[in-house]
Each structure stands twice: as structure tokens, then as C-alpha cells.
PDB file of C-alpha atoms and ligand atoms in Angstrom:
ATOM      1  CA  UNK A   1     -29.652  32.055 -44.957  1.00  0.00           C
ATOM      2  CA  UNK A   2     -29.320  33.870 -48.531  1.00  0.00           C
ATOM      3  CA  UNK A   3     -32.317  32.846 -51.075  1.00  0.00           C
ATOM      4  CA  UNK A   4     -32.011  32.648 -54.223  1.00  0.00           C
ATOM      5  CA  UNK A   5     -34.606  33.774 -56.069  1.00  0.00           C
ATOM      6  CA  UNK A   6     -36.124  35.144 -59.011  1.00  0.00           C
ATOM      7  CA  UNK A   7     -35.024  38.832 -59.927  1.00  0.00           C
ATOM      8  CA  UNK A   8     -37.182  41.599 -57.932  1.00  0.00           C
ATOM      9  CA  UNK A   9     -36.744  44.838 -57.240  1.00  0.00           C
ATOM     10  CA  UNK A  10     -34.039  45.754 -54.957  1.00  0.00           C
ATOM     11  CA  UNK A  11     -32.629  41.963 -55.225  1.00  0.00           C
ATOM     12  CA  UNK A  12     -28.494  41.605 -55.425  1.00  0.00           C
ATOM     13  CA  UNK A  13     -27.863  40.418 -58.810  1.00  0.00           C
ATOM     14  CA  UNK A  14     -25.272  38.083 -58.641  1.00  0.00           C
ATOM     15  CA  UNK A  15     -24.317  36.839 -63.087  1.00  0.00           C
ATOM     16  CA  UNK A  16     -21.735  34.768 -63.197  1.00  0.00           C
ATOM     17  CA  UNK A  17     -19.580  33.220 -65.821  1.00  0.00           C
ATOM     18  CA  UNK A  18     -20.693  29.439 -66.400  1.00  0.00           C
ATOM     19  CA  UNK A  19     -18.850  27.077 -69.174  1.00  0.00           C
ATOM     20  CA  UNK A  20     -18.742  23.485 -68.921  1.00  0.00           C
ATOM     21  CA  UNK A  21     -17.493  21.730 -72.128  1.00  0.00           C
ATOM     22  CA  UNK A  22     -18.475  18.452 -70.933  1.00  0.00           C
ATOM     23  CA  UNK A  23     -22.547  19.703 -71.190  1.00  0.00           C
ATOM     24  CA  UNK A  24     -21.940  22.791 -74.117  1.00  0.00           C
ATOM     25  CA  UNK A  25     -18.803  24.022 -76.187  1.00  0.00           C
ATOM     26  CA  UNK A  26     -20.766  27.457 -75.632  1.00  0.00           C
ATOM     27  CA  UNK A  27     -20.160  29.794 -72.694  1.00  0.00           C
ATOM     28  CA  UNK A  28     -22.904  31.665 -70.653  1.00  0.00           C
ATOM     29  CA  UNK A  29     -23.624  33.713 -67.402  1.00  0.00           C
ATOM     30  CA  UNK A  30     -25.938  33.181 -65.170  1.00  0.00           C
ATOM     31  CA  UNK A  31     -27.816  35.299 -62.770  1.00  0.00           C
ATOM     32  CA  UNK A  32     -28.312  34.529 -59.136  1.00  0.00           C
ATOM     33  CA  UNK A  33     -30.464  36.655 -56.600  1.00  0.00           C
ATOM     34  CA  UNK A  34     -30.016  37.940 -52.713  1.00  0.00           C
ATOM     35  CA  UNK A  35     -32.341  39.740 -51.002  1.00  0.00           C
ATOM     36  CA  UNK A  36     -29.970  42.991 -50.156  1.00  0.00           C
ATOM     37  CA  UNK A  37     -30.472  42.872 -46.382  1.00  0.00           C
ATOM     38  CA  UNK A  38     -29.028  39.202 -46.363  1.00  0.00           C
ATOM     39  CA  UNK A  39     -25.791  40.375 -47.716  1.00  0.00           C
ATOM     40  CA  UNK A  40     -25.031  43.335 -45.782  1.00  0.00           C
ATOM     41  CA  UNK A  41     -21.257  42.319 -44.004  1.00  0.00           C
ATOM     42  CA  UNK A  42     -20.822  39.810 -46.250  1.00  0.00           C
ATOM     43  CA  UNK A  43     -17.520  38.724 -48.438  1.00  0.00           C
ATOM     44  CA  UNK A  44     -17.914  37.755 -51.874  1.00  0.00           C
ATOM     45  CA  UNK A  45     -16.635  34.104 -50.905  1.00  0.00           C
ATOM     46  CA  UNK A  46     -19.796  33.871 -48.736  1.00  0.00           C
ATOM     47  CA  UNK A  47     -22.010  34.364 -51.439  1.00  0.00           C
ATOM     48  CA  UNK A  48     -20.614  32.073 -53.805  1.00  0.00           C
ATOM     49  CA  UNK A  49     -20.650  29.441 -50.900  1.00  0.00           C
ATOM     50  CA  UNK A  50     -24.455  30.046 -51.234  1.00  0.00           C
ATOM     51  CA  UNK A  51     -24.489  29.504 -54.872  1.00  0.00           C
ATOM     52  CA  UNK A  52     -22.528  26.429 -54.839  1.00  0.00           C
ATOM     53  CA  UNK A  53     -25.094  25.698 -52.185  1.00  0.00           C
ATOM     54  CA  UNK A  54     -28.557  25.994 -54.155  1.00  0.00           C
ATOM     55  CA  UNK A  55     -26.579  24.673 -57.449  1.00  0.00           C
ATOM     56  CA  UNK A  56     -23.887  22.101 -57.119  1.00  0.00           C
ATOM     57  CA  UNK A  57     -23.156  21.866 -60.881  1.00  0.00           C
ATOM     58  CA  UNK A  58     -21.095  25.411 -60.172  1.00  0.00           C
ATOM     59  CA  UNK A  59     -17.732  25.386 -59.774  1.00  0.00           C
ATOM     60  CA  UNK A  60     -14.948  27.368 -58.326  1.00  0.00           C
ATOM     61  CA  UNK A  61     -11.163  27.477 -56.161  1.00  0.00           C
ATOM     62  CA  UNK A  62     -11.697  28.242 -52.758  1.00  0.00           C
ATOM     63  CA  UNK A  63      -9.451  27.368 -49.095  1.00  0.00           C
ATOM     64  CA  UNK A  64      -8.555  29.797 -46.783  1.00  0.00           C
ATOM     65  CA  UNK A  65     -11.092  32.513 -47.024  1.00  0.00           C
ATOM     66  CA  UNK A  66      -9.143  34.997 -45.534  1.00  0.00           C
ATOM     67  CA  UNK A  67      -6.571  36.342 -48.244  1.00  0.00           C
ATOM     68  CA  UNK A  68      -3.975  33.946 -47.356  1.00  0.00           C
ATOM     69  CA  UNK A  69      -4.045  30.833 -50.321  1.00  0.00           C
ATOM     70  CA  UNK A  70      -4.341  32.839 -53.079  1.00  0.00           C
ATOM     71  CA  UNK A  71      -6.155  30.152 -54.610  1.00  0.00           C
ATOM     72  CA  UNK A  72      -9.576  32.249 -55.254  1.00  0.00           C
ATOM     73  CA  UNK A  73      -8.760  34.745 -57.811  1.00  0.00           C
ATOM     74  CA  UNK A  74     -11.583  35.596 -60.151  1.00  0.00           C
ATOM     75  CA  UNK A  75     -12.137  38.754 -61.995  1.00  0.00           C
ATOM     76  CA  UNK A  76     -15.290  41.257 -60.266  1.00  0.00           C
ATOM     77  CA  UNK A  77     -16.528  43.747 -61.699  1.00  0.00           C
ATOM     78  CA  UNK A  78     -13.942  43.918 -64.824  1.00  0.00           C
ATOM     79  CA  UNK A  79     -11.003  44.238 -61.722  1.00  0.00           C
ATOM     80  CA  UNK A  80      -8.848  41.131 -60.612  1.00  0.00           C
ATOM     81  CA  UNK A  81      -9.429  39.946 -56.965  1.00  0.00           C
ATOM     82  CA  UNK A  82      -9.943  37.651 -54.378  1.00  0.00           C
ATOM     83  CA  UNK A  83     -13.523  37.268 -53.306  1.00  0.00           C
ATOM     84  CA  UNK A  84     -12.984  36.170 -50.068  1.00  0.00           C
ATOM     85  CA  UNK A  85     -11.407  39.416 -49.150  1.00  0.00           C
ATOM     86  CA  UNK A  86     -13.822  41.288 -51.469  1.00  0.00           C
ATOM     87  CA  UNK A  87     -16.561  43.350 -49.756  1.00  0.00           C
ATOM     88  CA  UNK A  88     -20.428  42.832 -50.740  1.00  0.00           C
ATOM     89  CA  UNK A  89     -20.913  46.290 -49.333  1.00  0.00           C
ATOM     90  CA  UNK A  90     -18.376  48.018 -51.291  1.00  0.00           C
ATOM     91  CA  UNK A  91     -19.305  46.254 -54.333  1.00  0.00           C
ATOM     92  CA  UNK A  92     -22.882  47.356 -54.071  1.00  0.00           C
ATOM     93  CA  UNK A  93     -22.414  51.067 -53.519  1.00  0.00           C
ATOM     94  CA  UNK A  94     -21.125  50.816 -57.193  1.00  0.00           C
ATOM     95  CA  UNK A  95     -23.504  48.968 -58.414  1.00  0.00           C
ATOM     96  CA  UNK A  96     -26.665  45.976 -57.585  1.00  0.00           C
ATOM     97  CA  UNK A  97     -25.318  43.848 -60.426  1.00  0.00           C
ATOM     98  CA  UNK A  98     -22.060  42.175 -59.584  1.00  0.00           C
ATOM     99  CA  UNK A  99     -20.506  40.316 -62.874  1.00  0.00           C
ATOM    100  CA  UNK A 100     -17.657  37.697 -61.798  1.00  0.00           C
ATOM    101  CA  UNK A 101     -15.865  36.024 -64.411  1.00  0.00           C
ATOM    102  CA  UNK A 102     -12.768  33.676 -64.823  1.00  0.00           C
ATOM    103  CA  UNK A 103      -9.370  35.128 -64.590  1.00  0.00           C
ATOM    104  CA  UNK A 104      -8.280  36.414 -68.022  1.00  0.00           C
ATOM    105  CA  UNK A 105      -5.499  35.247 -70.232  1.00  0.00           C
ATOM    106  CA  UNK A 106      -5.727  30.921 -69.027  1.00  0.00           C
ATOM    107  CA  UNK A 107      -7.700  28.086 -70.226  1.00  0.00           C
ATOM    108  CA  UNK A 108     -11.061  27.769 -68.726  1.00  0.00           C
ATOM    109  CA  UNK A 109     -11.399  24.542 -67.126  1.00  0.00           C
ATOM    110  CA  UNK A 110     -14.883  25.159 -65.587  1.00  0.00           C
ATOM    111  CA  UNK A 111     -16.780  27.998 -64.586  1.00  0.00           C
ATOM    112  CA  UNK A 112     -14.713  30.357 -62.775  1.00  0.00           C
ATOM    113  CA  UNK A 113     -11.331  27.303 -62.881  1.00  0.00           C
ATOM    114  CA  UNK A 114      -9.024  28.317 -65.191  1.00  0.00           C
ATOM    115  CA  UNK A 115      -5.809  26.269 -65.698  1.00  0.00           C
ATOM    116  CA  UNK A 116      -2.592  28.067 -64.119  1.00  0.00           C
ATOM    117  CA  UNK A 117       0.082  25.611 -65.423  1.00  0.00           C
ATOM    118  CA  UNK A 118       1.601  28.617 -67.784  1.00  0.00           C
ATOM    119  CA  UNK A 119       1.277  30.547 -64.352  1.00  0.00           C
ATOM    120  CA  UNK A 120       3.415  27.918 -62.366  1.00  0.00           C
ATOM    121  CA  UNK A 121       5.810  27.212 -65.296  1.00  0.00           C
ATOM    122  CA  UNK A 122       6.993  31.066 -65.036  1.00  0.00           C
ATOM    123  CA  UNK A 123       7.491  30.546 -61.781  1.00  0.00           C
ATOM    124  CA  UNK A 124       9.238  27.316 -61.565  1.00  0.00           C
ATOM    125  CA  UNK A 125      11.472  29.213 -63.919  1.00  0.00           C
ATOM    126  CA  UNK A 126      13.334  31.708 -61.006  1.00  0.00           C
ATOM    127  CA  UNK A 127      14.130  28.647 -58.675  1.00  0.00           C
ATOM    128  CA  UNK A 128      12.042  30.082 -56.227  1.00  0.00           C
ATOM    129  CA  UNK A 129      13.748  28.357 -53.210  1.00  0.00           C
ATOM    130  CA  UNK A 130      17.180  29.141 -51.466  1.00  0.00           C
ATOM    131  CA  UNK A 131      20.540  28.079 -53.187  1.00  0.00           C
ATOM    132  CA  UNK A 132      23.305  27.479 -50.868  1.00  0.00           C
ATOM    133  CA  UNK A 133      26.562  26.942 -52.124  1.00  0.00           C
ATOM    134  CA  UNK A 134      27.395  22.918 -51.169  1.00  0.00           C
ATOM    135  CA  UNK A 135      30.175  23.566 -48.683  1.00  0.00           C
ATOM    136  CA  UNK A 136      27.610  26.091 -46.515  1.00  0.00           C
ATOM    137  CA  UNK A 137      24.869  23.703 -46.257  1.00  0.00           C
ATOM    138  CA  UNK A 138      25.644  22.532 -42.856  1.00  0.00           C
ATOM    139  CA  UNK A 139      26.953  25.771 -41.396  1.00  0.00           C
ATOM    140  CA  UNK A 140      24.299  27.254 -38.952  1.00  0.00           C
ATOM    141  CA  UNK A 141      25.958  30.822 -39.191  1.00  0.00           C
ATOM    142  CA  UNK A 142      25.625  30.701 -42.603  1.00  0.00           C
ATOM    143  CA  UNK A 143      21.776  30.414 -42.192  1.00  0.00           C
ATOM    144  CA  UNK A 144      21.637  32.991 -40.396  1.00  0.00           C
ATOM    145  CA  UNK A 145      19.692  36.018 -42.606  1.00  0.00           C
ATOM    146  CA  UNK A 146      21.345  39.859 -41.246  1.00  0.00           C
ATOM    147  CA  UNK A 147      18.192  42.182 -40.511  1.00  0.00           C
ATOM    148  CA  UNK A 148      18.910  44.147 -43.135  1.00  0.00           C
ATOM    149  CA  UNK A 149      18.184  41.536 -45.678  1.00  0.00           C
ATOM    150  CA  UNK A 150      15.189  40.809 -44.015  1.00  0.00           C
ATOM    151  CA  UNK A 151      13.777  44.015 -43.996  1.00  0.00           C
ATOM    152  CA  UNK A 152      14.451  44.289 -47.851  1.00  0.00           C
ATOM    153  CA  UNK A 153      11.787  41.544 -48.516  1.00  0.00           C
ATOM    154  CA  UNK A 154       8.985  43.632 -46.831  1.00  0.00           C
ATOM    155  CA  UNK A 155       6.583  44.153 -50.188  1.00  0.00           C
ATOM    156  CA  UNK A 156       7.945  41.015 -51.854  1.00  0.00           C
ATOM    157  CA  UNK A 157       7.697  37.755 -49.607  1.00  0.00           C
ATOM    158  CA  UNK A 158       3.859  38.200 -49.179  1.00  0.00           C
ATOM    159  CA  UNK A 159       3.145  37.069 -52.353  1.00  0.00           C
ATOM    160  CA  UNK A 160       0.308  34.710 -51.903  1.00  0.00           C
ATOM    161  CA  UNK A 161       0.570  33.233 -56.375  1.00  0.00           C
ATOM    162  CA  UNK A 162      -2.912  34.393 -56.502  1.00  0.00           C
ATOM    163  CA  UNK A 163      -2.063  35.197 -60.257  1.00  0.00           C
ATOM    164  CA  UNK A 164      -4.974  38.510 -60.531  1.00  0.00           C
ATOM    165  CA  UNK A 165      -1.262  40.446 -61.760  1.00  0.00           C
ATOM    166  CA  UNK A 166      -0.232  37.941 -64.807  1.00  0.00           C
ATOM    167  CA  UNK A 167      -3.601  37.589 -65.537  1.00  0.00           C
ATOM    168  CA  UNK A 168      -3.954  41.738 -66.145  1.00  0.00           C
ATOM    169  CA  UNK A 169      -0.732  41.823 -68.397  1.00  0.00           C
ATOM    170  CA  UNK A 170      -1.211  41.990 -71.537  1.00  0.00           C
ATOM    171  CA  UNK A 171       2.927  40.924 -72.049  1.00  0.00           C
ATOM    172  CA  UNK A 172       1.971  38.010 -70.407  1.00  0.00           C
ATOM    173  CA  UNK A 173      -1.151  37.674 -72.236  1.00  0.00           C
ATOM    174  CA  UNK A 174       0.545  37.318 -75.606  1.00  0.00           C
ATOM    175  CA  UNK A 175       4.235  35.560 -74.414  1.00  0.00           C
ATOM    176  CA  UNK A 176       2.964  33.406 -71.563  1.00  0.00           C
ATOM    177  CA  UNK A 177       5.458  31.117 -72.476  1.00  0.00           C
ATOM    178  CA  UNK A 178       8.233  33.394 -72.657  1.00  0.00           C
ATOM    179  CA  UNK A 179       7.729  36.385 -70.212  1.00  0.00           C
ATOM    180  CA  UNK A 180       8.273  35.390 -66.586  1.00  0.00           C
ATOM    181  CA  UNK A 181       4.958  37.627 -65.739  1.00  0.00           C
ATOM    182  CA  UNK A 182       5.389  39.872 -62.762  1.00  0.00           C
ATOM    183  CA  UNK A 183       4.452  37.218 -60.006  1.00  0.00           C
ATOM    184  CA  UNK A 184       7.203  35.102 -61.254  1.00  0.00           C
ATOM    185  CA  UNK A 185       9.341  38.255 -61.230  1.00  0.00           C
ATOM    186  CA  UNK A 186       8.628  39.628 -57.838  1.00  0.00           C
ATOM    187  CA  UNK A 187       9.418  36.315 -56.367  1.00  0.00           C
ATOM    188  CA  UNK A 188      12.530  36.346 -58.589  1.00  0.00           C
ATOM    189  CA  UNK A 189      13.412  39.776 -57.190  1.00  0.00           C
ATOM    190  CA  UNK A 190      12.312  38.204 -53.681  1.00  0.00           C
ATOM    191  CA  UNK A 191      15.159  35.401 -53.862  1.00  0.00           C
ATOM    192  CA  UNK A 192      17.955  37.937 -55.491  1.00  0.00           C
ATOM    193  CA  UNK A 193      17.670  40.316 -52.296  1.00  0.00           C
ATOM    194  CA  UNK A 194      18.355  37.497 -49.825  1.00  0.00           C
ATOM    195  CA  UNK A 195      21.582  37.488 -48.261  1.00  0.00           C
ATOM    196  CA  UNK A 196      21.217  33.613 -47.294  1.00  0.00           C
ATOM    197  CA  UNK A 197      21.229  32.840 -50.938  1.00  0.00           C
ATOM    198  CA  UNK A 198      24.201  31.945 -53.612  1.00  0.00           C
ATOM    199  CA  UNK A 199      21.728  31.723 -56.405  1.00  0.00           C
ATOM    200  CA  UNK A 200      22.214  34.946 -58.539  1.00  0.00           C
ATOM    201  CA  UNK A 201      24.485  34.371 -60.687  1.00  0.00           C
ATOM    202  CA  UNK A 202      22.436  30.803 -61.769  1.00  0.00           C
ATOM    203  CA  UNK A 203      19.281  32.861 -62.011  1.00  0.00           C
ATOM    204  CA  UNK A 204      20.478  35.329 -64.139  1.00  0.00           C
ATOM    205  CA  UNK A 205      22.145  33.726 -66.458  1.00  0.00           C
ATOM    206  CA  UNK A 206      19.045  31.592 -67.217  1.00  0.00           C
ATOM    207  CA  UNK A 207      17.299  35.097 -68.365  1.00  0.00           C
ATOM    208  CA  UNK A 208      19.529  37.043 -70.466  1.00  0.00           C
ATOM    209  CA  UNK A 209      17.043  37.090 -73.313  1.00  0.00           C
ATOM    210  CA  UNK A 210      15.147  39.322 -75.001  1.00  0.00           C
ATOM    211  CA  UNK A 211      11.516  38.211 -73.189  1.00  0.00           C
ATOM    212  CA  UNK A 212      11.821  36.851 -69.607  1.00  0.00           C
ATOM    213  CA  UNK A 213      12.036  40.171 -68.028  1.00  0.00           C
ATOM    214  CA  UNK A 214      12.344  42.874 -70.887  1.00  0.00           C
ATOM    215  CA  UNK A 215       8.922  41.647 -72.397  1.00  0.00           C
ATOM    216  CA  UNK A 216       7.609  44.627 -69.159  1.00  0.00           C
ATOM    217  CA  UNK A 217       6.372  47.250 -71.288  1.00  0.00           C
ATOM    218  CA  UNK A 218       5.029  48.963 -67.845  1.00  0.00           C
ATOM    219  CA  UNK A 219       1.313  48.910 -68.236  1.00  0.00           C
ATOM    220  CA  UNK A 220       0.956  48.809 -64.928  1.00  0.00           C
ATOM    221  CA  UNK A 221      -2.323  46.673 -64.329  1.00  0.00           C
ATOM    222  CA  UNK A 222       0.107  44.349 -62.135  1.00  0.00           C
ATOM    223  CA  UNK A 223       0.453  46.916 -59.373  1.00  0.00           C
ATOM    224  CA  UNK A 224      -3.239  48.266 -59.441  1.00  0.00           C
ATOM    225  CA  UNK A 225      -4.612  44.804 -59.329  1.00  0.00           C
ATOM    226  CA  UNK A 226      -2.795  42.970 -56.473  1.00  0.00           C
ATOM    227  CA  UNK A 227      -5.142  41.864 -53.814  1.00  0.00           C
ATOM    228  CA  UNK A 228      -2.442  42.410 -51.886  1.00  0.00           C
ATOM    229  CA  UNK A 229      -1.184  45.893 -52.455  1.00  0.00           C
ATOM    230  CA  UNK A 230       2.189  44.780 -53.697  1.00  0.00           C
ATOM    231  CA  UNK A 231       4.032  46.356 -56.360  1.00  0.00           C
ATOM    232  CA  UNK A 232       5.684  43.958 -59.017  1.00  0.00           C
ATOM    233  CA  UNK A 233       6.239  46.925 -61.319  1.00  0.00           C
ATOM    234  CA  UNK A 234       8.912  48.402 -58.953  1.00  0.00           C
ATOM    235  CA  UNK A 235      10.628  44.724 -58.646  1.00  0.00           C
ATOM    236  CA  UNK A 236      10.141  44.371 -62.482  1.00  0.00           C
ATOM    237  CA  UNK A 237      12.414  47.308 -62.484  1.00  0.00           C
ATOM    238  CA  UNK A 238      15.281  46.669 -60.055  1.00  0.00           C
ATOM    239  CA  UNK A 239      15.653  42.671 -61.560  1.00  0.00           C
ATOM    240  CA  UNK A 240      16.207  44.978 -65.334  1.00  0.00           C
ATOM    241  CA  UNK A 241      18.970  47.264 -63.404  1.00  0.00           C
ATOM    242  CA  UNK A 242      20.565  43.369 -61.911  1.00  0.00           C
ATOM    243  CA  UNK A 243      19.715  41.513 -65.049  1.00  0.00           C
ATOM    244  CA  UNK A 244      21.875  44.524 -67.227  1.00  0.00           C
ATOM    245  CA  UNK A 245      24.668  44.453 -65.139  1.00  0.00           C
ATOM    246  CA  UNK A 246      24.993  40.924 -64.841  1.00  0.00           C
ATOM    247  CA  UNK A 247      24.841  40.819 -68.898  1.00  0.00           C
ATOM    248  CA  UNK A 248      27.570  43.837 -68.713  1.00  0.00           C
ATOM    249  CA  UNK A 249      29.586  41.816 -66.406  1.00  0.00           C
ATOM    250  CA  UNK A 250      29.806  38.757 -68.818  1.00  0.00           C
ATOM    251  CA  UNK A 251      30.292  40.368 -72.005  1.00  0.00           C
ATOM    252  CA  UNK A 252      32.795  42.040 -70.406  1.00  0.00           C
ATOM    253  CA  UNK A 253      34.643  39.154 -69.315  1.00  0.00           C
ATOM    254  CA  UNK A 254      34.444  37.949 -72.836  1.00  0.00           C
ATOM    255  CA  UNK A 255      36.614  41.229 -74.230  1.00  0.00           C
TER     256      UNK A 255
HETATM  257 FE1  SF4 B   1      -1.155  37.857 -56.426  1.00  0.00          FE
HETATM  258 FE2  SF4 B   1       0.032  40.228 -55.916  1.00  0.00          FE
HETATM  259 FE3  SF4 B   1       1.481  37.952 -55.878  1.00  0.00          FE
HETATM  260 FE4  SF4 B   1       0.600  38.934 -58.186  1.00  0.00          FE
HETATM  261  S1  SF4 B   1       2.097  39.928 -56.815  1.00  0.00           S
HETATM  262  S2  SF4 B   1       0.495  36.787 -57.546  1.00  0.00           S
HETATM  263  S3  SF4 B   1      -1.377  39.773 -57.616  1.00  0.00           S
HETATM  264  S4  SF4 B   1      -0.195  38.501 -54.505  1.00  0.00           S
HETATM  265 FE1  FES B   2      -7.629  31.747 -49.827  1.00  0.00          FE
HETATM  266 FE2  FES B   2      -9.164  33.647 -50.885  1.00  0.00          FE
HETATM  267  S1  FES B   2      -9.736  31.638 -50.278  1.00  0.00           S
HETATM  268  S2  FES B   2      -7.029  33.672 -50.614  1.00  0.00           S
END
């Protein structure tokens, strides 16, 4: 059992982010103490657990615990992540403070809650789901994805909607209404590389704007702050090449 105690020396110090507007408009943090030798092997997740333990009133997204639900996405340490795949013992080599705060960029509901609904707009936005043209629906064969195809989603479909990428980009930050964000994207990309699909043409045409996808300046932070080690920059970049020649291809059917 972890104890929380007062600060001592050699204690884990555990300050987290605590807002809830129902008690105080005002935001604070809040310390919480280990003794180390209790949370040697632990995740994160486990320690919060404890927290939520000694002090009901705190309040945070949990499931899975093991990387899988993406639904426990905080910022540590000034760096996106999941806590419950986020080592105490890594943490602590850096440093015997740990600071965990909400994910930047959304509403804070409560503590570390924020409120994703921009997050799952984007997304709703690429029809994330297979399209099949009406006359296919009932053709087995036609279900059938070539191995090919499926090898091309390897990097894309484990996308878990954590949101720690949209919530480091700045685009998104400032157009979260507009830009897709690169979770949205990747699972855009995702769908456009699937051979069962006939939904390109209807997803493209929805974006050719100046924002959805061309608000990517390229910071970056998307790729370095995936829990899991995808890469929505390089997707970012092959739906620009699909989205331009899609645009090409109409205009030109205009002339
Ligand atoms: Fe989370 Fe990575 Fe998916 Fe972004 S791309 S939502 S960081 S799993
Ligand atoms: Fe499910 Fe962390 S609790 S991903």
C-alpha cells in the first residue's frame, strides 16, 4: 500500500492539476507523497489509483490500463501520454517531482477531464468506417481485403483516439474547428489505403479547403508525442499528395 503523506525527504512528489468549478472558478495543483520504495515497478495509472483512493473528490479517465482505450491521456512532465503505460521508474530518474496536468488545447471539465467533443467532431468528419458501393454490399468476395492492403495499414490502424497528438498541435490549437488534427487525419489516411473501401472520392471532396488538411504546418509534436509510436506527420503528408490530385482531377474536369 502507497501512503500518502506529508513531504519528507526522499518522498515521490506527486502535484497534480486540480480545478473544480462547481467548489472554485480558480485552478490549483496539489501535491501528493509516496515513499520511493513503494513505487518502484509501478505505472503512473497505479499511483493515481492511490490518489483517487486517499481523496475521492479527484477526478480522472481511466479503463484498460494497458495502452489499449486511449481514454487516459494526461500531460507528464510537460510531454503528452498515457499513464497507464507510463513508467514511475523512468519518470523518477529525471526527476522526484512528477507534475501531471490536463491535456492541452480542450475545456477542462474536472481535474485532469477535459472535454474531447472538438476531438471527436474532427473525426466524425473522415467517415471513419468502410463505404461500400450499394450493389457490393452483399458480395463476400468483395469483402475480401488483398494482403497488400492490409499490410499498408501497419502504423495507421493502431490508433487507440487517445488525442496526446491534437492536443500538442498548435494548428489544432488555434482551428480546432476547422483543421481535422492529425488523429482525425491518420485515420483518414487509414480508410483511403483500404482496398475494401469506395469512399475516396466522398472523403475528399468534403476537404478541398484551405484548413482541413493544409492547416499542417509540420511542427511535428504529433509524431514525438504518440503513446503509441505512430507517425501522423507522414500520413498528414501522403492525404496532401491524394487531396492535390483529387483537386487537380476536378478542376480539370471542369476545363
Ligand atoms: Fe493517440 Fe497516436 Fe492516435 Fe494520436 S495518432 S490519437 S497520439 S494513438
Ligand atoms: Fe486505457 Fe490507458 S487506461 S489506454
Amino acid at each position: 500500500m502507497i501512503h500518502i503523506k506529508k513531504n519528507q525527504k526522499d518522498n515521490l512528489e506527486l502535484s497534480i492539476y486540480r480545478y473544480n468549478s462547481s467548489i472554485s472558478s480558480y485552478p490549483y495543483m496539489k501535491s501528493y507523497f509516496f515513499q520511493m520504495e513503494k513505487v518502484k515497478g509501478k505505472m503512473l495509472l497505479d499511483l493515481l489509483i492511490q490518489v483517487k483512493k486517499k481523496d475521492p473528490s479527484f477526478s480522472f479517465r481511466m479503463s484498460c490500463g494497458q495502452g489499449v482505450c486511449g481514454s487516459d491521456g494526461m500531460n507528464i512532465n510537460g510531454r503528452n501520454g498515457l499513464s497507464c503505460i507510463t513508467s514511475v521508474d523512468w519518470l523518477i530518474k529525471r526527476n522526484k517531482k512528477i507534475v501531471i496536468k490536463p491535456l492541452t488545447g480542450f475545456p477542462i471539465l474536472k481535474d485532469l477531464i477535459v472535454d474531447l467533443s472538438s476531438f471527436f467532431n474532427q473525426y466524425q468528419k473522415v467517415l471513419p468506417y468502410i463505404i461500400k458501393d450499394q450493389k457490393d454490399i452483399f458480395d463476400k468476395r468483395k469483402n475480401i481485403q488483398k494482403v497488400d492492403s492490409r499490410n499498408q495499414l501497419e502504423g495507421l490502424y493502431e490508433c487507440i483516439l487517445c488525442a496526446c497528438c491534437s492536443s500538442s498541435c498548435p494548428s489544432f490549437w488555434w482551428n480546432e474547428k476547422k483543421f481535422l488534427g492529425p488523429a482525425a487525419i491518420l485515420v483518414l489516411y487509414r480508410f483511403l489505403l483500404d482496398d475494401r473501401d469506395h469512399g475516396n472520392d466522398l472523403r475528399l471532396r468534403r476537404l478541398h479547403d484551405h484548413f482541413s488538411v493544409f492547416k499542417c504546418h509540420n511542427i511535428m509534436n504529433c509524431v514525438s508525442f504518440c503513446p503509441k509510436k505512430l507517425n501522423p506527420n507522414k500520413a498528414i503528408r501522403s492525404v496532401k499528395i491524394m487531396l492535390l490530385k483529387h483537386i487537380f482531377k476536378k478542376i480539370n474536369k471542369k476545363l
